[in-house]
Short mmCIF file of C-alpha atoms in Angstrom, two decimals:
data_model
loop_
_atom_site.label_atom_id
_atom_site.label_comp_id
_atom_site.label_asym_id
_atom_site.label_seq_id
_atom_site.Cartn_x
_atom_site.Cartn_y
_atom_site.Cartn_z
CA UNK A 1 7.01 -8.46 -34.10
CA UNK A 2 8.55 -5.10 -34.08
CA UNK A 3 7.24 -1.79 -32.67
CA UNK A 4 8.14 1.37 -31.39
CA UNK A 5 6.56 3.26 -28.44
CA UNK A 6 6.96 6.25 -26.47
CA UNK A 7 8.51 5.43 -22.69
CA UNK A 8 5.41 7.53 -21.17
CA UNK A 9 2.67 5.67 -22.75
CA UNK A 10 3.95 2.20 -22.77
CA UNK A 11 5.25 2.34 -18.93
CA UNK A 12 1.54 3.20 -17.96
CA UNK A 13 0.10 0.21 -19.88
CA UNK A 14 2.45 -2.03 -18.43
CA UNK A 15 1.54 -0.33 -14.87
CA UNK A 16 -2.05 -0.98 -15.28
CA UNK A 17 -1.38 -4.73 -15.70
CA UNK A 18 1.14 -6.09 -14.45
CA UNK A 19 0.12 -5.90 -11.00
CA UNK A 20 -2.17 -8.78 -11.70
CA UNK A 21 1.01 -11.35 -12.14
CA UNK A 22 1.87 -13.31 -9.23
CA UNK A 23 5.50 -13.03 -8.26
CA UNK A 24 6.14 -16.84 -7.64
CA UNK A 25 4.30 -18.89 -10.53
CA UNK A 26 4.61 -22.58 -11.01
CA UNK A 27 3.26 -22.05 -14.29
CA UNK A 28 6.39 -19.73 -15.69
CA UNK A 29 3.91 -18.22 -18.91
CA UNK A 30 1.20 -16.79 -15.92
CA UNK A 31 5.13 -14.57 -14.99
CA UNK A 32 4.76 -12.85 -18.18
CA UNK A 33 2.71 -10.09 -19.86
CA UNK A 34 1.32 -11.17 -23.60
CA UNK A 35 2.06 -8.38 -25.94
CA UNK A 36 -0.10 -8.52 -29.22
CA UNK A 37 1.03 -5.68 -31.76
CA UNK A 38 -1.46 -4.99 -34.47
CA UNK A 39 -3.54 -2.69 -36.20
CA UNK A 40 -1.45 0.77 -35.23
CA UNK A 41 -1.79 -0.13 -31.36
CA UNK A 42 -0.30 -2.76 -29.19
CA UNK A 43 -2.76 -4.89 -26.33
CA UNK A 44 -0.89 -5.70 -22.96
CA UNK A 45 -2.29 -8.43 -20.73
CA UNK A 46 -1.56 -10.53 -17.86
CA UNK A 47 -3.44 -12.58 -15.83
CA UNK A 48 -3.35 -15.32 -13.13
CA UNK A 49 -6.18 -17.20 -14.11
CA UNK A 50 -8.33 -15.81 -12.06
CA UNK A 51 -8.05 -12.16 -12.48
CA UNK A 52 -7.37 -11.05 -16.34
CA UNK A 53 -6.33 -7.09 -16.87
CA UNK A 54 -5.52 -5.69 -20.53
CA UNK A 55 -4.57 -1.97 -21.70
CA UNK A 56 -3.88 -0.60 -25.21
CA UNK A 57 -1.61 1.33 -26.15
CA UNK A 58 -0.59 3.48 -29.41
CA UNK A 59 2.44 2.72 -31.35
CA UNK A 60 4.38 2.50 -34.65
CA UNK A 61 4.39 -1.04 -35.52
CA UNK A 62 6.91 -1.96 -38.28
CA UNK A 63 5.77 -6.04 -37.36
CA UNK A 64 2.94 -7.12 -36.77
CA UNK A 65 3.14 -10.29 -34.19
CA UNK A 66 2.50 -11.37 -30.28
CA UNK A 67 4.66 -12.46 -27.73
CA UNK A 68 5.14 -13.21 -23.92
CA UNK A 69 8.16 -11.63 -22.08
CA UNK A 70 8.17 -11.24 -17.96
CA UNK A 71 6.39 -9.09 -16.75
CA UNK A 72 8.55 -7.81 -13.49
CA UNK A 73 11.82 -7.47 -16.01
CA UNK A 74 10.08 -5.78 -18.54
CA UNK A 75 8.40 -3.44 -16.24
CA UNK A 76 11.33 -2.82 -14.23
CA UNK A 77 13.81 -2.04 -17.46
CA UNK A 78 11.13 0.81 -18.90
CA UNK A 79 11.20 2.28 -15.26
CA UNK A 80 14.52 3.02 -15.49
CA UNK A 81 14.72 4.31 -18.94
CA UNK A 82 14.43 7.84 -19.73
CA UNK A 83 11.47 10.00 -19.71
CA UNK A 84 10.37 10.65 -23.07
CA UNK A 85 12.40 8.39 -24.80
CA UNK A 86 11.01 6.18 -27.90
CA UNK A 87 11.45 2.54 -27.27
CA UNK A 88 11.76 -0.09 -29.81
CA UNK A 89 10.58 -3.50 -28.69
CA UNK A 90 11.63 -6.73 -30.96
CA UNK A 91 11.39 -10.25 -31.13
CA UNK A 92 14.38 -11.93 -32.53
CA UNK A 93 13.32 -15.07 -34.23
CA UNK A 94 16.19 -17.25 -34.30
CA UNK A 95 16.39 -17.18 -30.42
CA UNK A 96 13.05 -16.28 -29.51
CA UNK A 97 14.40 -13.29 -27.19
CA UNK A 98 12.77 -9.52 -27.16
CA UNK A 99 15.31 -7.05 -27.98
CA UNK A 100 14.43 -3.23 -25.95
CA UNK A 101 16.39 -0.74 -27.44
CA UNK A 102 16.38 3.01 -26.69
CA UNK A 103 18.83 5.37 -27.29
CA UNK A 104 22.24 3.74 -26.10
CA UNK A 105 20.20 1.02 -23.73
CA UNK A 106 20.03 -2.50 -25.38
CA UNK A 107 18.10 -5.59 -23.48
CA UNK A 108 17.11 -8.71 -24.18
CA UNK A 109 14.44 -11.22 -22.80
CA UNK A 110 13.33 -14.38 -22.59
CA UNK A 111 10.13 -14.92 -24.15
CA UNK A 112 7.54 -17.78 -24.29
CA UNK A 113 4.90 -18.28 -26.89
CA UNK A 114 1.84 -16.22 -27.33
CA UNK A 115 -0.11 -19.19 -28.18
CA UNK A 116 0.44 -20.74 -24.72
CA UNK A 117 -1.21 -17.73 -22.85
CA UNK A 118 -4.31 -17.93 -21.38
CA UNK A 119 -7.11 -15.42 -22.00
CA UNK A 120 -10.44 -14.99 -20.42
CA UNK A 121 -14.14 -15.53 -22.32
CA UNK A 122 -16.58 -13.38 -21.15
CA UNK A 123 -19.53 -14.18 -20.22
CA UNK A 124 -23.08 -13.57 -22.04
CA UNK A 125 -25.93 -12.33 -20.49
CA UNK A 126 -24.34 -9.80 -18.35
CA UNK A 127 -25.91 -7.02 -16.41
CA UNK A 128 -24.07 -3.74 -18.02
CA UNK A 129 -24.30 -0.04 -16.63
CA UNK A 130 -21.89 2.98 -16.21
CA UNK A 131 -20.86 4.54 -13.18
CA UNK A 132 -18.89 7.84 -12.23
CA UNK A 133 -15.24 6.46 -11.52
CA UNK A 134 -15.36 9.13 -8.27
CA UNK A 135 -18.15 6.63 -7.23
CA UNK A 136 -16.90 4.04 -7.31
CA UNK A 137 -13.92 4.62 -5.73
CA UNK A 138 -15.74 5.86 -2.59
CA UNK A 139 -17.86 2.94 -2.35
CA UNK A 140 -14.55 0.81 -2.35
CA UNK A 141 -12.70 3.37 -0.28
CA UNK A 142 -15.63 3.02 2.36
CA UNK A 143 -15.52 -0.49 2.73
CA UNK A 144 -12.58 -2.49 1.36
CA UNK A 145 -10.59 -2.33 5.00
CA UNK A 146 -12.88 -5.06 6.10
CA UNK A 147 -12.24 -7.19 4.75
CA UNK A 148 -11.83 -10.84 5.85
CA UNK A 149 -8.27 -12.12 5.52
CA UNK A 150 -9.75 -15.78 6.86
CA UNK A 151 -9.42 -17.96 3.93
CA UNK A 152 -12.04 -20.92 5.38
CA UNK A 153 -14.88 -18.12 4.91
CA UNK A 154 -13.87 -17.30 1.83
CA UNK A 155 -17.40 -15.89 1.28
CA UNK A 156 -15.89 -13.16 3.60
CA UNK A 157 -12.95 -12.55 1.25
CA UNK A 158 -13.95 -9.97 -1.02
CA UNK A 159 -16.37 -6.79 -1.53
CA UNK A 160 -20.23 -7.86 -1.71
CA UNK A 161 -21.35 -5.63 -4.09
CA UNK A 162 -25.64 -5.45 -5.48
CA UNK A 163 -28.63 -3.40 -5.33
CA UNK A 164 -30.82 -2.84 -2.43
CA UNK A 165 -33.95 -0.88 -2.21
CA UNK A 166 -34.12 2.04 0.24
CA UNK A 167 -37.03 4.17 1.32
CA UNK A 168 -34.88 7.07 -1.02
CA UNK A 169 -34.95 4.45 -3.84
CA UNK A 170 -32.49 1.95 -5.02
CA UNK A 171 -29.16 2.43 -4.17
CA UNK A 172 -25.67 0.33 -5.72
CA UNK A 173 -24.04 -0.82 -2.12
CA UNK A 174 -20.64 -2.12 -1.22
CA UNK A 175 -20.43 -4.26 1.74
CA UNK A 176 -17.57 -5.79 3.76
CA UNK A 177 -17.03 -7.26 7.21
CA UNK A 178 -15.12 -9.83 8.69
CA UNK A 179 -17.03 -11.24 11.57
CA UNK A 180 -16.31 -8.33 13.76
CA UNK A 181 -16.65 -5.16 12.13
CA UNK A 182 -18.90 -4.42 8.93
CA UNK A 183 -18.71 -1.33 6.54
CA UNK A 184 -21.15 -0.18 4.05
CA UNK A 185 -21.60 2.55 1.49
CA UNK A 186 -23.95 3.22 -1.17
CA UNK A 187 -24.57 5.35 -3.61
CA UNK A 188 -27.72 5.02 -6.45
CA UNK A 189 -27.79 2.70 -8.13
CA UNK A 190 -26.80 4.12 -11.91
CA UNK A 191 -29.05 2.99 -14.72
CA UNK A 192 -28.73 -1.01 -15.93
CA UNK A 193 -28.15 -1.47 -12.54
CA UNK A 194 -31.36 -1.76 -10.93
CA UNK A 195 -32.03 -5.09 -10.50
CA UNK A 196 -28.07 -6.19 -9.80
CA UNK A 197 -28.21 -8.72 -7.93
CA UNK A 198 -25.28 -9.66 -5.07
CA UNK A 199 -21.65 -10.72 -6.09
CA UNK A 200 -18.91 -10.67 -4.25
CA UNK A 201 -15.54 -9.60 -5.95
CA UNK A 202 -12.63 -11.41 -4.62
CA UNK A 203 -9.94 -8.31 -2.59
CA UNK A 204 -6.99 -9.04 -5.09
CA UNK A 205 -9.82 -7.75 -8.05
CA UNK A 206 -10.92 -4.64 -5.52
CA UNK A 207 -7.09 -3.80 -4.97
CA UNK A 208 -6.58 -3.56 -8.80
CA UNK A 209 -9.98 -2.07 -9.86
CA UNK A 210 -9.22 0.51 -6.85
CA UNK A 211 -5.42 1.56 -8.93
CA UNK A 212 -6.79 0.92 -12.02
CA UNK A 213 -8.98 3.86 -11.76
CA UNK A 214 -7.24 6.07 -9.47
CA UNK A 215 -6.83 8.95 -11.75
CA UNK A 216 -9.94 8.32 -13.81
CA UNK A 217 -12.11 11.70 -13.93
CA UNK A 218 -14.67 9.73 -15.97
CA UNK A 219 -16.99 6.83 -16.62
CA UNK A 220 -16.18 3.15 -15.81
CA UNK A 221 -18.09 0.41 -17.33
CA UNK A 222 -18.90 -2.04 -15.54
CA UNK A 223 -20.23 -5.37 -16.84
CA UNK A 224 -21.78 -8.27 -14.32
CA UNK A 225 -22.65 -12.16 -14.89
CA UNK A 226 -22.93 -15.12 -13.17
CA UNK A 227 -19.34 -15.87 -12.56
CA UNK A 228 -17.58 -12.96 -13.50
CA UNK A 229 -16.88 -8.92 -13.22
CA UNK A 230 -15.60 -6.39 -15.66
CA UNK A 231 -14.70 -3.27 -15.33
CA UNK A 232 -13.37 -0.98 -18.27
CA UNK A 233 -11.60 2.38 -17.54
CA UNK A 234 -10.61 4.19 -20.60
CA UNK A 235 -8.55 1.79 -22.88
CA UNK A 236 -8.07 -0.56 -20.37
CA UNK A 237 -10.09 -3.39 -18.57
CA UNK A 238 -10.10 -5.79 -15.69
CA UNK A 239 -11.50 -9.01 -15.56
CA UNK A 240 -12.26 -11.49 -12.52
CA UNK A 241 -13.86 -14.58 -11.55
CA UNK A 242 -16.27 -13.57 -8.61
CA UNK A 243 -16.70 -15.37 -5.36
CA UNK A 244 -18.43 -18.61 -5.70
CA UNK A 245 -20.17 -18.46 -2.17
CA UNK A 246 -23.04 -17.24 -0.17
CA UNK A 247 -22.84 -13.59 1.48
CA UNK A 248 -24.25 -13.60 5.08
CA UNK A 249 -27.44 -11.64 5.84
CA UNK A 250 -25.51 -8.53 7.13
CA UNK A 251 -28.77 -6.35 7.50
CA UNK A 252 -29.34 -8.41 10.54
CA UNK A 253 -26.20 -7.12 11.85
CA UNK A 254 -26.80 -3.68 11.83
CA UNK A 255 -28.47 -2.01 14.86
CA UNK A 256 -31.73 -0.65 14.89
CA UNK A 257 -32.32 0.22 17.94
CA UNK A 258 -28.92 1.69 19.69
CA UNK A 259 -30.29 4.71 21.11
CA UNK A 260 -27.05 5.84 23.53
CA UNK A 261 -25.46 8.38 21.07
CA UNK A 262 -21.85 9.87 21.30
CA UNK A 263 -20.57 12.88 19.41
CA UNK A 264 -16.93 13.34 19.50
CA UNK A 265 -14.31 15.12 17.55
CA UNK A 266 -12.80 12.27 15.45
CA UNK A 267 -9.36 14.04 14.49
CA UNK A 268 -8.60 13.74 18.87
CA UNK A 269 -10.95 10.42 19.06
CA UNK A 270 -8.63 8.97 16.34
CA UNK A 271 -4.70 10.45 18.38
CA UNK A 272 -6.21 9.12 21.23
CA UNK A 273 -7.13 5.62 20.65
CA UNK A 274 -3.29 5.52 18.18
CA UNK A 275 -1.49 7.04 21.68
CA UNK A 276 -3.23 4.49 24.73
CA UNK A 277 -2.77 1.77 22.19
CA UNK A 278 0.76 1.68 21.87
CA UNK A 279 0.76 -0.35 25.15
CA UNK A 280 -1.41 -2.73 24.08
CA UNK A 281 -1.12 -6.40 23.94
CA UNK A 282 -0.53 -7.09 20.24
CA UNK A 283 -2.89 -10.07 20.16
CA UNK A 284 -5.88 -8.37 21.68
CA UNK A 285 -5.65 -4.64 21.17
CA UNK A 286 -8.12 -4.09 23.34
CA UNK A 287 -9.25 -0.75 24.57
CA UNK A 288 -11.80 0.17 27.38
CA UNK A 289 -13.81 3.18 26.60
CA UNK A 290 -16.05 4.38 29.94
CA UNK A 291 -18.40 6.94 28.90
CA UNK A 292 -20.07 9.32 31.14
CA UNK A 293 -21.86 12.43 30.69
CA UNK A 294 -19.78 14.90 28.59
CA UNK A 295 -16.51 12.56 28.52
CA UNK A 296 -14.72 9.25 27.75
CA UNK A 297 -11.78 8.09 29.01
CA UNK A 298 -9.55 5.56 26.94
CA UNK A 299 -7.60 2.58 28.99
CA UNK A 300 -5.27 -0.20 28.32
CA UNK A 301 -3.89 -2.24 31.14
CA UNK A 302 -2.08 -4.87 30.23
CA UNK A 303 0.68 -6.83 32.70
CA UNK A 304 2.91 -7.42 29.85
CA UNK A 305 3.29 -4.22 28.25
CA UNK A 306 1.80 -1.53 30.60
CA UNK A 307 -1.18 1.01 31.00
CA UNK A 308 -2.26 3.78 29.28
CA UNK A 309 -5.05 6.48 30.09
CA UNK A 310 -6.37 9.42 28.26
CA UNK A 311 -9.92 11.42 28.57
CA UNK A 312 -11.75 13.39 25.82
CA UNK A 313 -13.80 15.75 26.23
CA UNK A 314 -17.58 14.24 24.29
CA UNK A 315 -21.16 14.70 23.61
CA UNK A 316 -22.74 12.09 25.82
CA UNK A 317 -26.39 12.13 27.48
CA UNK A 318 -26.68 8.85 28.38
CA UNK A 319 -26.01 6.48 31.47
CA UNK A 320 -22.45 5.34 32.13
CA UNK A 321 -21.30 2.71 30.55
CA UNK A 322 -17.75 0.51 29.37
CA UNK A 323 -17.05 -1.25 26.41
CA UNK A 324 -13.95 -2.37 24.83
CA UNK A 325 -13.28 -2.47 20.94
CA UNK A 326 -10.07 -3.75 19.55
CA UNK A 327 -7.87 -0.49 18.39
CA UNK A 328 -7.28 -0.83 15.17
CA UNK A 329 -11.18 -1.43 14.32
CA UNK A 330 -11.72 1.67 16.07
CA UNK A 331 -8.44 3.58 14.16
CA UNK A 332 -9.82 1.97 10.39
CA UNK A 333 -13.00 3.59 10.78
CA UNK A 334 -12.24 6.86 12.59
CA UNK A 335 -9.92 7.32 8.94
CA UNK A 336 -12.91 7.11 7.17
CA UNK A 337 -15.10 9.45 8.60
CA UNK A 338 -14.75 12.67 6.44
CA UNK A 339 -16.78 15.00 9.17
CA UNK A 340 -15.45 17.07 11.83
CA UNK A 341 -17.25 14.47 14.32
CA UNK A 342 -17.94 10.83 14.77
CA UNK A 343 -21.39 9.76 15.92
CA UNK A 344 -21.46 6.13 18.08
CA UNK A 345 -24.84 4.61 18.77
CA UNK A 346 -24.48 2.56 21.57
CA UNK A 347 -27.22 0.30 23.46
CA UNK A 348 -24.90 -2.35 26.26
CA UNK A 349 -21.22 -3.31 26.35
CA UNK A 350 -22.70 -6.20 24.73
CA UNK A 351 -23.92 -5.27 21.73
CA UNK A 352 -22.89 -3.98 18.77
CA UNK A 353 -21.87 -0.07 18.20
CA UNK A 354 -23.14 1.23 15.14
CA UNK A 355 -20.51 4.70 13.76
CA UNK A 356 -22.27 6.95 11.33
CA UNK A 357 -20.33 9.55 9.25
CA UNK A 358 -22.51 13.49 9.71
CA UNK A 359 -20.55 14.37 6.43
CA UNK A 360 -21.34 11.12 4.86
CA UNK A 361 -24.66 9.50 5.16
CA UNK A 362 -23.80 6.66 2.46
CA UNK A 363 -21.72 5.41 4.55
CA UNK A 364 -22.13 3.06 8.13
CA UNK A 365 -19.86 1.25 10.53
CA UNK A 366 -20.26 -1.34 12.72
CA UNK A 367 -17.87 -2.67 15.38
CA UNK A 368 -18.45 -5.88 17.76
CA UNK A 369 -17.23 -5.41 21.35
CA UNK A 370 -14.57 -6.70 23.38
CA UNK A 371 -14.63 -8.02 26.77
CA UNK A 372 -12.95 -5.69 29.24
#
């Protein structure tokens, strides 16, 4: 194998994959990216077995051939090379290393053999549609922080993504939660993907579906079976088992009848709840909001660490009440609210709050209280 390609072009192939590699690998070949050179353009992929990605890439190929080098060194070594600059990658039969040369650099890497990587199959019988990549990155935007990080529910570990039927038709809906605070966001459902039903992609595939189409102004294709999710961007494409596992009922979650509204400027909602819970116990970050008519007042007490106080002025009609939420719930979703205010729909300290969005109706929140 022997090609040349510009630094530019093959440093943003190698970017789109090699994320997907695991830094510590029993398996040594699941360290390295498989390069395949043929036909004018060279394939990168990597993949951990669970989670495949690939990218093309233009280049002069002099050789024709496929190898696998590692994929942090070989990553890390076109980083650093100039911008612009043509590289010339090589594989050196007698000793099975990959020669980079540009300009007056010269590496070499070990290498293992393409034949021992591992590449996905997909699947037949797949539900297929195409989606705005702006879209999509909302929908995984809105709802990705939460998350579960639990392993034993791993049904909890990933992005539940399907169609659900609406009174304004059906809508494609991303839903996350972790036990104690859900998000959703929807947006309709694009055609092919009517009758989707529920998967849940696993948070590693979300993270690199979310990068992979960062910059993408245009359509990604996304491709659904029984086992697995693909989504292609451009030249490139991600692959991943989905979640083998049950996703809870999470309509039942979300109140219907919270009545006790709040209105509150979420810019001095959000300083707030960051400034009072700087003193609070790390375990529990529990805050106490007390709401009255036209104001809520923000308190930690804790007899390790200390108190801390602070009242905002709200839009409140209701009867008194208090209800704690743990901090960083309440800072997670206050980032994603793109209005000017927050809404809270409250109906006891026992129940749960449900946050709506005024400059985003896709989108809900819902946070389970803390005793206080």
């Amino acid at each position: 194998m022997k090609l040349t390609i510009e630094r530019g072009a093959l440093l943003n192939a190698l970017g789109h994959v090699q994320n997907v590699v695991e830094r510590r690998n029993t398996i040594p070949i699941l360290s390295n990216i498989l390069i395949d050179a043929k036909d004018g353009a060279v394939r990168f992929t990597a993949t951990d077995l669970d989670i495949e990605a690939v990218d093309h890439s233009d280049a002069k190929i002099d050789q024709e051939g496929a190898v696998t080098a590692p994929a942090g060194t070989l990553f890390d070594v076109v980083r650093k090379l100039p911008a612009g600059a043509d590289i010339e990658l090589e594989l050196n039969t007698e000793n099975r290393q990959l020669a980079i040369r540009s300009g007056r650099s010269k590496f070499s890497l070990p290498t293992l053999p393409a034949g021992d990587f591992q590449t996905m199959v997909p699947d037949e019988d797949a539900t297929e549609f195409e989606m705005p990549a702006a879209d999509l990155r909302r929908l995984i935007d809105k709802t990705r922080f939460a998350i579960s990080t639990e392993e034993t529910r791993y049904y909890l570990n990933g992005v539940y993504l399907h169609t659900a039927d609406t009174d304004a038709g059906k809508k494609l809906r991303t839903v996350a939660t972790d036990g104690h605070r859900l998000a959703l966001s929807e947006t309709d459902a694009p055609k092919g993907a009517e009758d989707l039903e529920g998967v849940i992609v696993p948070r590693k595939a979300v993270g690199e579906v979310r990068r992979l189409i960062d910059s993408d102004d245009g359509d990604v294709a996304v491709s659904v079976s029984d086992t697995k999710v693909v989504f292609k961007s451009g030249r490139a494409q991600l692959t991943s088992k989905l979640i083998d596992g049950s996703f809870p009922d999470y309509a039942r979650v979300i109140p219907k009848g919270n009545t006790k509204a709040m209105v509150i400027d979420n810019k001095l909602f959000e300083a707030a709840v960051d400034r009072v819970a700087t003193v609070s116990a790390e375990r529990s970050r529990s805050v106490k909001m007390s709401i009255s008519e036209g104001k809520l007042t923000l308190a930690v007490n804790s007899a390790e660490t200390g108190q801390g106080h602070e009242e905002i002025e709200c839009d409140y009609q209701d009867d008194s009440m208090d209800i704690g939420f743990n901090a960083k719930y309440l800072l997670d979703v206050a980032s994603q609210i793109e209005a000017e205010d927050a809404r809270f729909l409250f109906n006891d300290p026992a129940s749960p709050a449900l946050v709506l969005d005024p400059g985003d109706e896709s989108a809900q929140y819902v946070l389970m209280p803390l005793r206080v």
